[in-house]
């Protein structure tokens, strides 16, 4: 599609303003590594909270939500809604502990909680593993969404899309550091939310989009009705209920490590908690983040995804079966298409492409966007497909909102990843006498390298949901360890090393080894899929193996030295039965007022009630169930008031 000069002016103006906002912090951020990576530990809660949610408001998230809604229905979002439990636990139990640690990065935790070479190796290895490899994979997922948006909306090549999308963020992220990113995040989040809301309003009320002119008409559509439920229906059987709801809520949230929803906090969320003025601001920031992230953001995307089912309907099962049969019968032609499709006649090439799309259920998307590469032709392109129907002027704003989402996430991950490389690897193991200016220079160079490498990986990826599942699998079984290490003296560095190695090995096995070995077919034949689907079984098996492994290693290896444990206990003041042995042996005084973790856990549950009832209340109001929606919103308000009173009992400095 061609973009008007009005839209182009809006987009260019937005880019220049973001670069100006982010770069305004350049002088302040260049003073020291603390200023560049932690904003001098001076950030207020409201700015940090918005920054946290902007970090997770990436341009791949609407694509991911659209993919989930189209393939699993609205209830499929429990895969990430369940992480609210993790988020609220971080708010009321761990945020104050992180800020109390006064660390430069969350990886510095390893050398205050553990000791010796294992702790140092763990810190250095995870600096590269998370800061480089894992971080590149996350940024590549975000860049993949940008590539799909560029192809669907503007017909841009993947390389051109990445060059255009990365130029602005490279400037302000490298110049402004964390301060520049946080300032820009606040501005970008505002633009991104306005764009998302307008996209939903226009999609519902414009007759040009699927002929839908109201929510009532939308929810009367049979395909939409089949996917509207916020909870899995009984029609899917036990397997759907286990996979979509029970597993995420009962197990996944506390036993799976995922960026932005780390059990016990960590990553760029911890980075922002560490940059807060004090413990109160750290707690306030994470609480605001969870309300905005789970209660406020999802519905505009969900509405657009539901409208996309009308505009770009899923291929009916009968047509999918017919397409698969055709592909089997014409295997030679399909093989020629895969090997050298550019040599085939245009008509034959188009026929194979369409049949493959029909077999995958995305035939309407293939017809609507004939120039999109086959590797990107998935359900998640329905979101940018819907955006491409927006009117002149508003299209520019919505594209700017997607660019804002991309830039805020990439800038966050660049700063976070480079902080690991500089402070936890380079300054720790390579050049210990690193000056502040050298640290900032190395950080900026690392950012540029990460940006380039993530772009290269994005060209290889295909689907945001696939990447989400891989990240979940890699983190399976490690979450419980990250929760308990603050409160149980027996955990040591070898516990963490073993958890990391086992979870990664299990993820690699399921990604590349299980298929050739026939594991999936054997599980299907044994009837396992009547209980849960394959992805859920992979997660459960990964959790069981990893948890059993690190617990065994914990008891088979010696505990940390008493002086190390006593020093950590005295500094962090986590308290509880898990430290009584250390407190008694070192004659440490008990915390005044007793152990407040039970109060924190109660606040966690009340906070979850407040956010989830707000989420479902808004959804029911949109669905037309005014009485139920209003009642749920009233419960949310009452829960929030109760939460504020309970939270006052938690000791903060």
XYZ file of C-alpha atoms in Angstrom:
653
model
C 0.000 0.000 0.000
C 1.054 3.591 -0.572
C 1.310 5.877 2.410
C 0.038 9.460 2.153
C 2.181 12.508 2.807
C 0.084 13.206 5.926
C 0.852 9.775 7.361
C 4.509 10.086 6.392
C 4.739 13.474 8.126
C 3.185 12.053 11.310
C 5.583 9.103 11.346
C 8.684 11.201 10.650
C 7.630 13.810 13.209
C 7.126 11.108 15.809
C 10.523 9.547 15.119
C 12.314 12.876 15.409
C 10.500 13.744 18.648
C 11.355 10.368 20.222
C 14.996 10.704 19.252
C 15.015 14.217 20.732
C 13.420 13.069 24.009
C 15.761 10.114 24.400
C 18.882 11.978 23.369
C 18.177 14.831 25.793
C 19.534 12.577 28.529
C 22.870 12.023 26.754
C 24.942 14.342 28.954
C 23.458 13.006 32.187
C 23.881 9.364 31.121
C 27.513 9.766 30.081
C 28.772 10.581 33.587
C 29.123 7.020 34.864
C 27.991 3.434 34.425
C 25.441 3.971 37.210
C 23.956 6.938 35.358
C 23.988 5.092 32.017
C 22.508 1.804 33.262
C 20.560 2.840 36.418
C 19.667 6.523 35.920
C 21.616 7.372 39.064
C 19.042 5.469 41.188
C 16.766 8.515 41.163
C 13.628 7.457 39.279
C 10.080 7.941 40.695
C 7.521 5.111 40.774
C 5.099 6.513 38.175
C 7.782 6.981 35.533
C 9.299 3.563 36.192
C 5.897 1.843 36.175
C 4.996 3.245 32.775
C 8.479 2.412 31.516
C 8.088 -1.208 32.642
C 4.833 -1.624 30.755
C 6.242 0.161 27.703
C 9.100 -2.363 27.686
C 6.603 -5.194 27.274
C 4.421 -3.223 24.825
C 6.437 -4.376 21.837
C 5.134 -4.500 18.282
C 5.207 -8.307 18.410
C 2.735 -8.421 21.317
C -0.356 -7.444 19.252
C 0.744 -10.037 16.690
C 1.131 -12.667 19.425
C -2.278 -11.877 20.938
C -3.865 -11.962 17.475
C -2.285 -15.349 16.773
C -3.566 -16.694 20.106
C -7.109 -15.352 19.631
C -7.405 -16.649 16.069
C -6.097 -20.135 16.875
C -7.103 -20.697 20.526
C -9.686 -18.033 21.271
C -9.560 -15.260 23.878
C -9.065 -17.837 26.628
C -5.710 -18.778 25.099
C -4.321 -15.580 26.623
C -4.186 -17.349 29.981
C -0.734 -18.426 28.768
C 0.424 -14.937 29.785
C -2.427 -13.704 32.017
C -1.315 -16.308 34.568
C 1.982 -14.449 34.966
C 0.071 -11.782 36.922
C 0.606 -14.041 39.938
C 4.352 -13.749 39.419
C 4.089 -10.013 38.936
C 2.127 -9.434 42.127
C 4.512 -11.624 44.106
C 7.351 -9.456 42.824
C 5.479 -6.321 43.912
C 4.788 -7.297 47.509
C 7.612 -9.707 48.334
C 10.641 -9.103 46.121
C 10.664 -5.463 44.953
C 11.837 -4.165 48.334
C 14.492 -6.909 48.537
C 15.919 -6.007 45.131
C 16.085 -2.307 45.983
C 17.596 -3.161 49.379
C 20.401 -5.087 47.670
C 21.669 -1.860 45.996
C 23.165 -3.945 43.164
C 24.228 -2.580 39.791
C 22.503 -5.467 37.960
C 20.414 -8.382 39.153
C 23.266 -10.743 38.173
C 25.345 -9.191 40.931
C 23.045 -11.192 43.220
C 25.178 -14.278 42.585
C 28.225 -12.860 44.343
C 26.384 -11.613 47.413
C 24.292 -14.777 47.827
C 26.979 -17.317 46.823
C 30.776 -17.355 46.913
C 33.913 -18.557 45.213
C 34.528 -19.596 41.642
C 31.064 -21.156 41.074
C 29.406 -17.817 41.888
C 31.790 -15.903 39.633
C 31.368 -18.375 36.771
C 27.603 -18.280 37.167
C 27.573 -14.500 37.036
C 29.867 -14.317 34.007
C 28.154 -17.096 32.091
C 24.651 -15.741 32.640
C 25.859 -12.298 31.631
C 26.669 -13.687 28.185
C 23.872 -16.272 28.086
C 21.114 -13.800 29.024
C 22.659 -10.520 27.948
C 23.727 -11.744 24.521
C 22.188 -15.035 23.337
C 18.839 -14.968 25.139
C 18.497 -11.226 24.681
C 19.183 -11.478 20.957
C 16.444 -14.080 20.634
C 13.921 -11.819 22.376
C 14.856 -8.804 20.255
C 14.710 -10.964 17.138
C 11.127 -11.901 18.019
C 10.254 -8.205 18.243
C 12.071 -7.490 14.976
C 10.212 -10.367 13.313
C 6.956 -8.553 14.050
C 8.407 -5.371 12.560
C 9.350 -7.317 9.420
C 5.812 -8.665 9.055
C 4.306 -5.221 9.582
C 6.652 -3.769 6.960
C 5.778 -6.472 4.436
C 2.020 -6.464 4.981
C 1.544 -2.703 5.134
C 4.250 -1.290 2.890
C 5.679 -4.177 0.882
C 9.141 -3.542 2.329
C 11.823 -6.208 2.243
C 12.858 -7.652 5.631
C 16.276 -5.985 5.451
C 14.826 -2.573 4.574
C 12.291 -2.832 7.409
C 15.012 -3.591 9.944
C 17.199 -0.740 8.718
C 14.337 1.754 8.951
C 13.106 0.483 12.328
C 16.527 0.314 13.960
C 17.982 3.663 12.932
C 16.076 5.813 15.416
C 16.368 3.486 18.400
C 20.100 3.081 17.792
C 20.558 6.838 18.205
C 18.620 7.552 21.388
C 19.314 4.240 23.154
C 23.082 4.540 22.769
C 23.163 8.247 23.623
C 20.570 8.513 26.395
C 21.154 5.282 28.310
C 18.462 4.102 30.716
C 17.338 7.645 31.512
C 16.746 8.394 27.840
C 14.912 5.101 27.402
C 12.656 5.735 30.420
C 11.809 9.276 29.315
C 11.067 8.047 25.794
C 9.065 5.101 27.172
C 6.582 7.435 28.853
C 5.996 9.324 25.610
C 5.932 6.175 23.475
C 3.492 4.325 25.734
C 1.007 7.180 25.445
C 1.216 7.107 21.646
C 1.068 3.305 21.538
C -2.092 3.104 23.684
C -3.872 5.824 21.698
C -3.023 4.025 18.466
C -4.171 0.635 19.782
C -7.492 2.013 21.054
C -8.225 3.853 17.820
C -7.384 0.768 15.770
C -9.964 -1.204 17.772
C -12.616 1.532 17.531
C -12.152 1.946 13.789
C -12.085 -1.804 13.142
C -15.434 -2.231 14.893
C -17.234 0.846 13.560
C -16.078 1.023 9.946
C -18.188 -0.787 7.338
C -15.043 -1.004 5.198
C -13.600 -3.529 7.641
C -15.447 -6.812 7.232
C -18.792 -4.994 7.007
C -18.870 -4.691 10.813
C -20.342 -1.444 12.178
C -20.802 -2.277 15.874
C -19.685 -4.632 18.615
C -23.132 -6.233 18.517
C -22.638 -7.200 14.875
C -19.138 -8.446 15.603
C -20.232 -10.734 18.427
C -23.059 -12.136 16.286
C -20.518 -13.688 13.910
C -20.238 -17.465 14.389
C -16.420 -17.591 14.140
C -16.126 -14.767 16.672
C -18.634 -16.347 19.066
C -16.600 -19.552 19.065
C -13.557 -17.633 20.322
C -15.040 -15.017 22.678
C -14.951 -16.914 25.960
C -12.402 -15.696 28.500
C -12.234 -19.198 29.968
C -11.826 -22.485 28.088
C -15.157 -24.142 27.367
C -15.992 -27.744 28.114
C -16.225 -28.435 24.380
C -12.457 -28.768 24.187
C -12.429 -31.481 26.823
C -9.937 -32.019 29.633
C -6.966 -31.348 27.353
C -8.052 -27.796 26.516
C -8.859 -26.997 30.149
C -5.501 -28.301 31.370
C -3.454 -26.647 28.630
C -5.157 -23.253 28.523
C -6.096 -22.599 32.169
C -5.050 -25.104 34.829
C -1.395 -25.486 33.830
C -0.659 -21.728 33.533
C -2.460 -20.825 36.778
C -1.418 -23.818 38.879
C 2.144 -24.435 37.704
C 3.545 -22.218 34.975
C 3.614 -18.866 36.785
C 5.856 -20.015 39.655
C 7.987 -22.583 37.875
C 8.821 -20.965 34.534
C 11.271 -18.131 33.999
C 10.162 -15.701 31.280
C 11.531 -12.202 30.495
C 9.359 -9.554 32.122
C 7.620 -12.151 34.323
C 10.504 -13.689 36.218
C 9.550 -15.494 39.457
C 11.191 -13.407 42.156
C 11.840 -10.563 39.738
C 14.819 -10.055 37.494
C 15.917 -8.807 34.099
C 14.835 -5.366 32.970
C 12.104 -5.280 35.650
C 14.801 -5.672 38.312
C 16.920 -3.076 36.507
C 14.129 -0.549 36.928
C 13.524 -1.535 40.551
C 17.232 -0.993 41.201
C 17.012 2.451 39.575
C 14.154 3.571 41.864
C 14.677 6.271 44.492
C 13.894 3.871 47.328
C 11.942 0.738 48.263
C 8.578 2.510 48.232
C 9.121 3.725 44.683
C 10.282 0.257 43.595
C 7.092 -1.327 44.975
C 4.859 1.409 43.549
C 6.432 1.066 40.118
C 5.905 -2.688 39.876
C 2.321 -2.392 41.153
C 1.472 0.221 38.513
C 3.133 -1.952 35.877
C 0.946 -4.952 36.691
C -2.287 -2.951 36.586
C -1.414 -1.380 33.228
C 0.076 -4.538 31.739
C -2.742 -6.970 32.506
C -5.900 -4.906 33.040
C -5.583 -1.994 30.607
C -3.649 -3.155 27.549
C -5.116 -6.399 26.179
C -8.635 -5.490 25.050
C -7.854 -3.205 22.091
C -5.694 -5.978 20.627
C -8.286 -8.663 21.373
C -11.042 -6.666 19.665
C -8.921 -6.147 16.544
C -8.065 -9.864 16.543
C -11.761 -10.782 16.717
C -12.613 -8.412 13.864
C -9.798 -9.978 11.838
C -11.744 -13.257 11.924
C -14.433 -11.498 9.888
C -12.070 -9.607 7.601
C -9.680 -12.546 7.108
C -11.671 -15.690 8.030
C -9.901 -18.905 8.913
C -9.887 -21.530 6.175
C -12.694 -24.050 6.895
C -11.509 -27.530 7.990
C -12.851 -29.158 4.807
C -10.842 -26.775 2.626
C -7.760 -27.339 4.784
C -8.099 -31.092 4.307
C -8.568 -30.672 0.557
C -5.476 -28.457 0.384
C -3.384 -30.994 2.289
C -4.556 -33.738 -0.063
C -3.632 -31.605 -3.084
C -0.158 -30.942 -1.667
C 0.363 -34.671 -1.145
C -0.807 -35.549 -4.654
C 1.409 -32.866 -6.192
C 4.488 -33.468 -4.048
C 6.854 -33.020 -7.001
C 5.452 -29.574 -7.790
C 5.616 -28.600 -4.119
C 9.232 -29.749 -3.938
C 10.062 -27.655 -7.008
C 8.343 -24.675 -5.375
C 10.405 -25.099 -2.211
C 13.673 -25.491 -4.110
C 13.352 -22.807 -6.802
C 9.911 -21.213 -6.950
C 11.205 -18.225 -8.917
C 11.728 -20.547 -11.914
C 8.097 -21.698 -11.930
C 5.369 -20.046 -14.025
C 3.593 -17.314 -12.074
C 0.241 -19.119 -12.140
C 1.688 -22.403 -10.852
C 3.669 -20.566 -8.180
C 0.556 -18.736 -6.981
C -1.414 -21.988 -6.886
C 1.117 -23.782 -4.686
C 1.413 -20.770 -2.389
C -2.358 -20.604 -1.968
C -2.705 -24.336 -1.328
C -0.014 -24.219 1.342
C -1.754 -21.273 2.970
C -5.136 -23.030 2.844
C -3.609 -26.102 4.472
C -2.277 -23.891 7.285
C -5.668 -22.193 7.721
C -4.537 -18.764 6.473
C -5.842 -18.844 2.911
C -7.660 -15.512 3.202
C -4.469 -13.810 4.403
C -2.538 -15.256 1.459
C -5.109 -13.852 -0.976
C -5.175 -10.464 0.736
C -1.377 -10.088 0.852
C 0.140 -11.766 -2.221
C 3.550 -10.135 -1.713
C 4.154 -11.455 1.806
C 6.888 -14.113 1.914
C 5.718 -17.645 2.644
C 7.807 -17.893 5.824
C 5.897 -14.947 7.331
C 2.428 -16.107 6.254
C 0.932 -16.968 9.648
C -2.093 -15.917 11.688
C -0.094 -13.225 13.459
C 0.049 -11.028 10.327
C -3.706 -10.481 10.666
C -3.015 -7.580 13.066
C -0.880 -5.525 10.650
C -3.349 -6.613 7.967
C -6.136 -4.939 9.918
C -4.027 -1.836 10.511
C -3.478 -1.467 6.751
C -7.204 -0.681 6.373
C -7.020 2.460 8.536
C -7.865 5.860 6.965
C -5.360 8.540 6.011
C -3.915 10.425 8.971
C -4.987 7.843 11.495
C -2.888 5.272 9.680
C 0.173 7.411 10.377
C -0.677 7.599 14.075
C -1.210 3.841 14.358
C 1.997 3.068 12.468
C 3.758 5.530 14.779
C 2.269 3.657 17.755
C 3.685 0.369 16.451
C 7.058 2.009 15.895
C 6.853 3.358 19.456
C 6.178 -0.134 20.764
C 9.131 -1.497 18.806
C 11.548 1.233 19.869
C 10.707 1.127 23.580
C 11.188 -2.637 23.767
C 14.377 -2.720 21.715
C 15.889 0.212 23.636
C 15.153 -1.547 26.933
C 16.726 -4.811 25.828
C 19.769 -3.056 24.403
C 20.429 -1.249 27.680
C 19.661 -4.324 29.778
C 21.846 -6.644 27.688
C 24.753 -4.236 27.506
C 24.588 -3.678 31.289
C 25.188 -7.409 31.746
C 28.038 -7.486 29.252
C 29.743 -4.402 30.704
C 29.192 -4.761 34.454
C 28.883 -8.513 34.923
C 31.419 -9.701 32.373
C 33.787 -7.061 30.978
C 34.342 -5.020 34.153
C 34.284 -8.153 36.318
C 36.557 -10.490 34.333
C 38.304 -8.584 31.521
C 39.167 -5.062 32.714
C 38.572 -4.503 36.407
C 39.940 -0.940 36.376
C 37.355 0.215 33.842
C 36.785 3.971 34.056
C 33.256 5.440 33.920
C 33.790 6.806 30.401
C 35.183 3.483 29.194
C 32.214 1.625 30.678
C 29.772 3.879 28.829
C 31.740 3.505 25.576
C 31.799 -0.297 25.841
C 28.091 -0.253 26.652
C 27.277 1.762 23.546
C 29.381 -0.499 21.346
C 27.687 -3.569 22.820
C 24.276 -2.073 22.079
C 25.087 -1.645 18.399
C 26.421 -5.210 18.164
C 23.293 -6.627 19.835
C 21.066 -4.646 17.478
C 22.801 -6.011 14.374
C 22.890 -9.619 15.602
C 19.217 -9.613 16.615
C 18.293 -8.363 13.154
C 20.153 -11.254 11.542
C 18.371 -13.790 13.764
C 14.995 -12.166 12.993
C 15.491 -12.939 9.305
C 15.560 -16.637 10.259
C 12.507 -16.696 12.549
C 8.956 -17.403 11.391
C 6.390 -17.048 14.142
C 6.103 -15.045 17.386
C 4.074 -17.769 19.140
C 6.761 -20.348 18.320
C 9.378 -18.080 19.885
C 7.179 -17.557 22.967
C 6.884 -21.334 23.421
C 10.658 -21.835 23.023
C 11.377 -19.181 25.664
C 8.894 -20.816 28.049
C 10.507 -24.213 27.501
C 14.025 -22.896 28.167
C 12.872 -21.388 31.464
C 10.810 -24.409 32.579
C 11.630 -25.633 36.080
C 13.852 -22.722 37.105
C 11.179 -20.469 38.604
C 10.879 -22.199 41.976
C 14.619 -21.851 42.471
C 14.501 -18.095 41.832
C 11.676 -17.768 44.358
C 13.327 -19.829 47.109
C 16.914 -18.595 46.818
C 15.989 -15.448 48.766
C 14.486 -17.447 51.644
C 16.268 -20.815 51.879
C 19.878 -20.934 53.003
C 20.536 -24.402 51.542
C 20.418 -23.308 47.881
C 23.898 -22.748 46.450
C 25.548 -21.732 43.179
C 25.528 -25.315 41.919
C 21.739 -25.364 42.309
C 21.451 -22.525 39.810
C 24.062 -23.920 37.437
C 22.325 -27.298 37.307
C 18.870 -25.741 36.809
C 20.140 -23.647 33.922
C 21.931 -26.549 32.226
C 19.098 -29.062 32.640
C 16.337 -26.706 31.455
C 18.365 -25.731 28.397
C 19.164 -29.371 27.588
C 15.500 -30.392 27.876
C 14.436 -27.474 25.663
C 17.009 -28.447 23.022
C 15.859 -32.072 23.141
C 12.221 -31.184 22.507
C 13.123 -28.632 19.853
C 15.477 -30.780 17.781
C 15.621 -34.342 19.131
C 12.113 -35.387 20.121
C 10.689 -35.155 16.599
C 13.150 -37.516 14.853
C 12.875 -39.921 17.795
C 9.092 -40.146 17.466
C 8.352 -38.864 20.978
C 5.279 -36.865 19.943
C 3.677 -39.736 18.023
C 4.389 -42.156 20.884
C 2.710 -39.813 23.383
C -0.269 -39.419 21.073
C -0.638 -43.180 20.648
C -0.469 -43.628 24.423
C -3.398 -41.226 24.881
C -1.408 -38.537 26.680
C -2.933 -35.798 24.529
C -6.339 -36.539 26.019
C -5.002 -34.874 29.163
C -2.866 -32.050 27.713
C -1.536 -31.107 24.302
C 2.077 -31.652 23.271
C 3.328 -28.151 24.150
C 1.907 -28.490 27.671
C 3.498 -31.911 28.156
C 6.856 -30.521 27.041
C 6.534 -27.785 29.644
C 5.512 -30.178 32.436
C 8.285 -32.654 31.630
C 10.806 -29.820 31.531
C 9.585 -28.543 34.916
C 9.733 -31.985 36.535
C 13.191 -32.880 35.218
C 14.705 -29.485 35.977
C 13.206 -29.197 39.467
C 14.207 -32.737 40.418
C 17.677 -32.111 39.025
C 18.464 -28.889 40.861
C 16.996 -30.173 44.139
C 19.197 -33.286 43.914
C 22.269 -31.180 43.162
C 21.436 -28.879 46.086
C 21.535 -31.746 48.579
C 24.528 -33.454 46.958
C 26.742 -30.355 47.118
C 27.911 -28.461 50.215
C 26.079 -25.305 51.327
C 27.569 -21.846 51.060
C 29.980 -20.643 53.726
C 28.391 -19.447 56.941
C 29.917 -15.967 56.684
C 28.525 -15.496 53.151
C 25.047 -16.543 54.241
C 25.193 -14.350 57.345
C 26.294 -11.333 55.318
C 23.451 -11.835 52.823
C 20.938 -12.380 55.620
C 22.028 -9.197 57.382
C 21.976 -7.067 54.213
C 18.714 -8.246 52.637
C 16.738 -8.991 55.833
C 14.462 -11.463 54.021
C 13.683 -13.330 57.253
C 11.522 -16.397 57.663
C 12.074 -20.031 58.684
C 14.550 -20.618 55.859
C 17.132 -18.376 57.569
C 16.634 -19.374 61.215
C 19.594 -21.739 61.211
C 21.876 -19.027 59.813
C 20.523 -16.379 62.196
C 21.059 -18.665 65.173
C 24.579 -19.668 64.142
C 25.642 -16.061 63.504
C 23.674 -14.514 66.375
C 21.876 -12.129 64.003
C 19.033 -10.014 65.429
C 15.510 -10.803 64.254
C 13.740 -8.233 62.103
C 11.593 -5.782 64.038
C 7.886 -6.404 63.558
C 8.249 -10.025 62.523
C 8.220 -11.667 59.099
C 5.938 -9.785 56.695
C 6.058 -12.225 53.751
C 2.659 -13.763 54.702
C 1.190 -10.256 54.494
C 2.922 -9.811 51.144
C 1.411 -13.051 49.834
C -2.046 -11.938 50.986
C -1.513 -8.637 49.162
C -0.447 -10.634 46.116
C -3.745 -12.554 46.030
C -5.859 -9.441 46.629
C -3.894 -7.633 43.916
C -4.540 -10.471 41.466
C -8.250 -10.318 42.310
C -8.268 -6.562 41.658
C -6.526 -6.839 38.284
C -8.310 -9.932 36.983
C -11.759 -8.601 37.899
C -10.861 -5.352 36.120
C -9.701 -7.329 33.071
C -12.852 -9.464 32.926
C -15.094 -6.560 33.901
C -13.883 -4.500 30.946
C -14.272 -7.542 28.700
C -17.855 -8.178 29.774
C -18.751 -4.507 29.315
C -17.413 -4.728 25.762
C -19.309 -7.980 25.206
C -22.540 -6.253 26.228
C -22.912 -8.010 29.603
C -23.292 -4.700 31.445
C -24.538 -6.079 34.759
C -21.772 -8.669 35.122
C -19.145 -6.263 33.799
C -20.203 -3.539 36.217
C -20.212 -5.968 39.144
C -16.714 -7.188 38.304
C -15.427 -3.617 38.024
C -16.981 -2.838 41.422
C -15.189 -5.853 42.908
C -11.969 -4.565 41.345
C -12.386 -1.143 42.966
C -13.182 -2.685 46.363
C -10.215 -5.047 46.075
C -7.914 -2.155 45.216
C -9.042 -0.206 48.290
C -8.488 -3.287 50.455
C -5.086 -3.798 48.840
C -3.930 -0.279 49.684
C -4.789 -0.832 53.346
C -3.055 -4.209 53.496
C 0.039 -2.947 51.683
C 0.553 -0.343 54.397
C 1.471 -3.164 56.791
C 4.531 -4.146 54.725
C 7.731 -2.597 56.067
C 9.431 -0.344 53.513
C 12.221 2.187 53.695
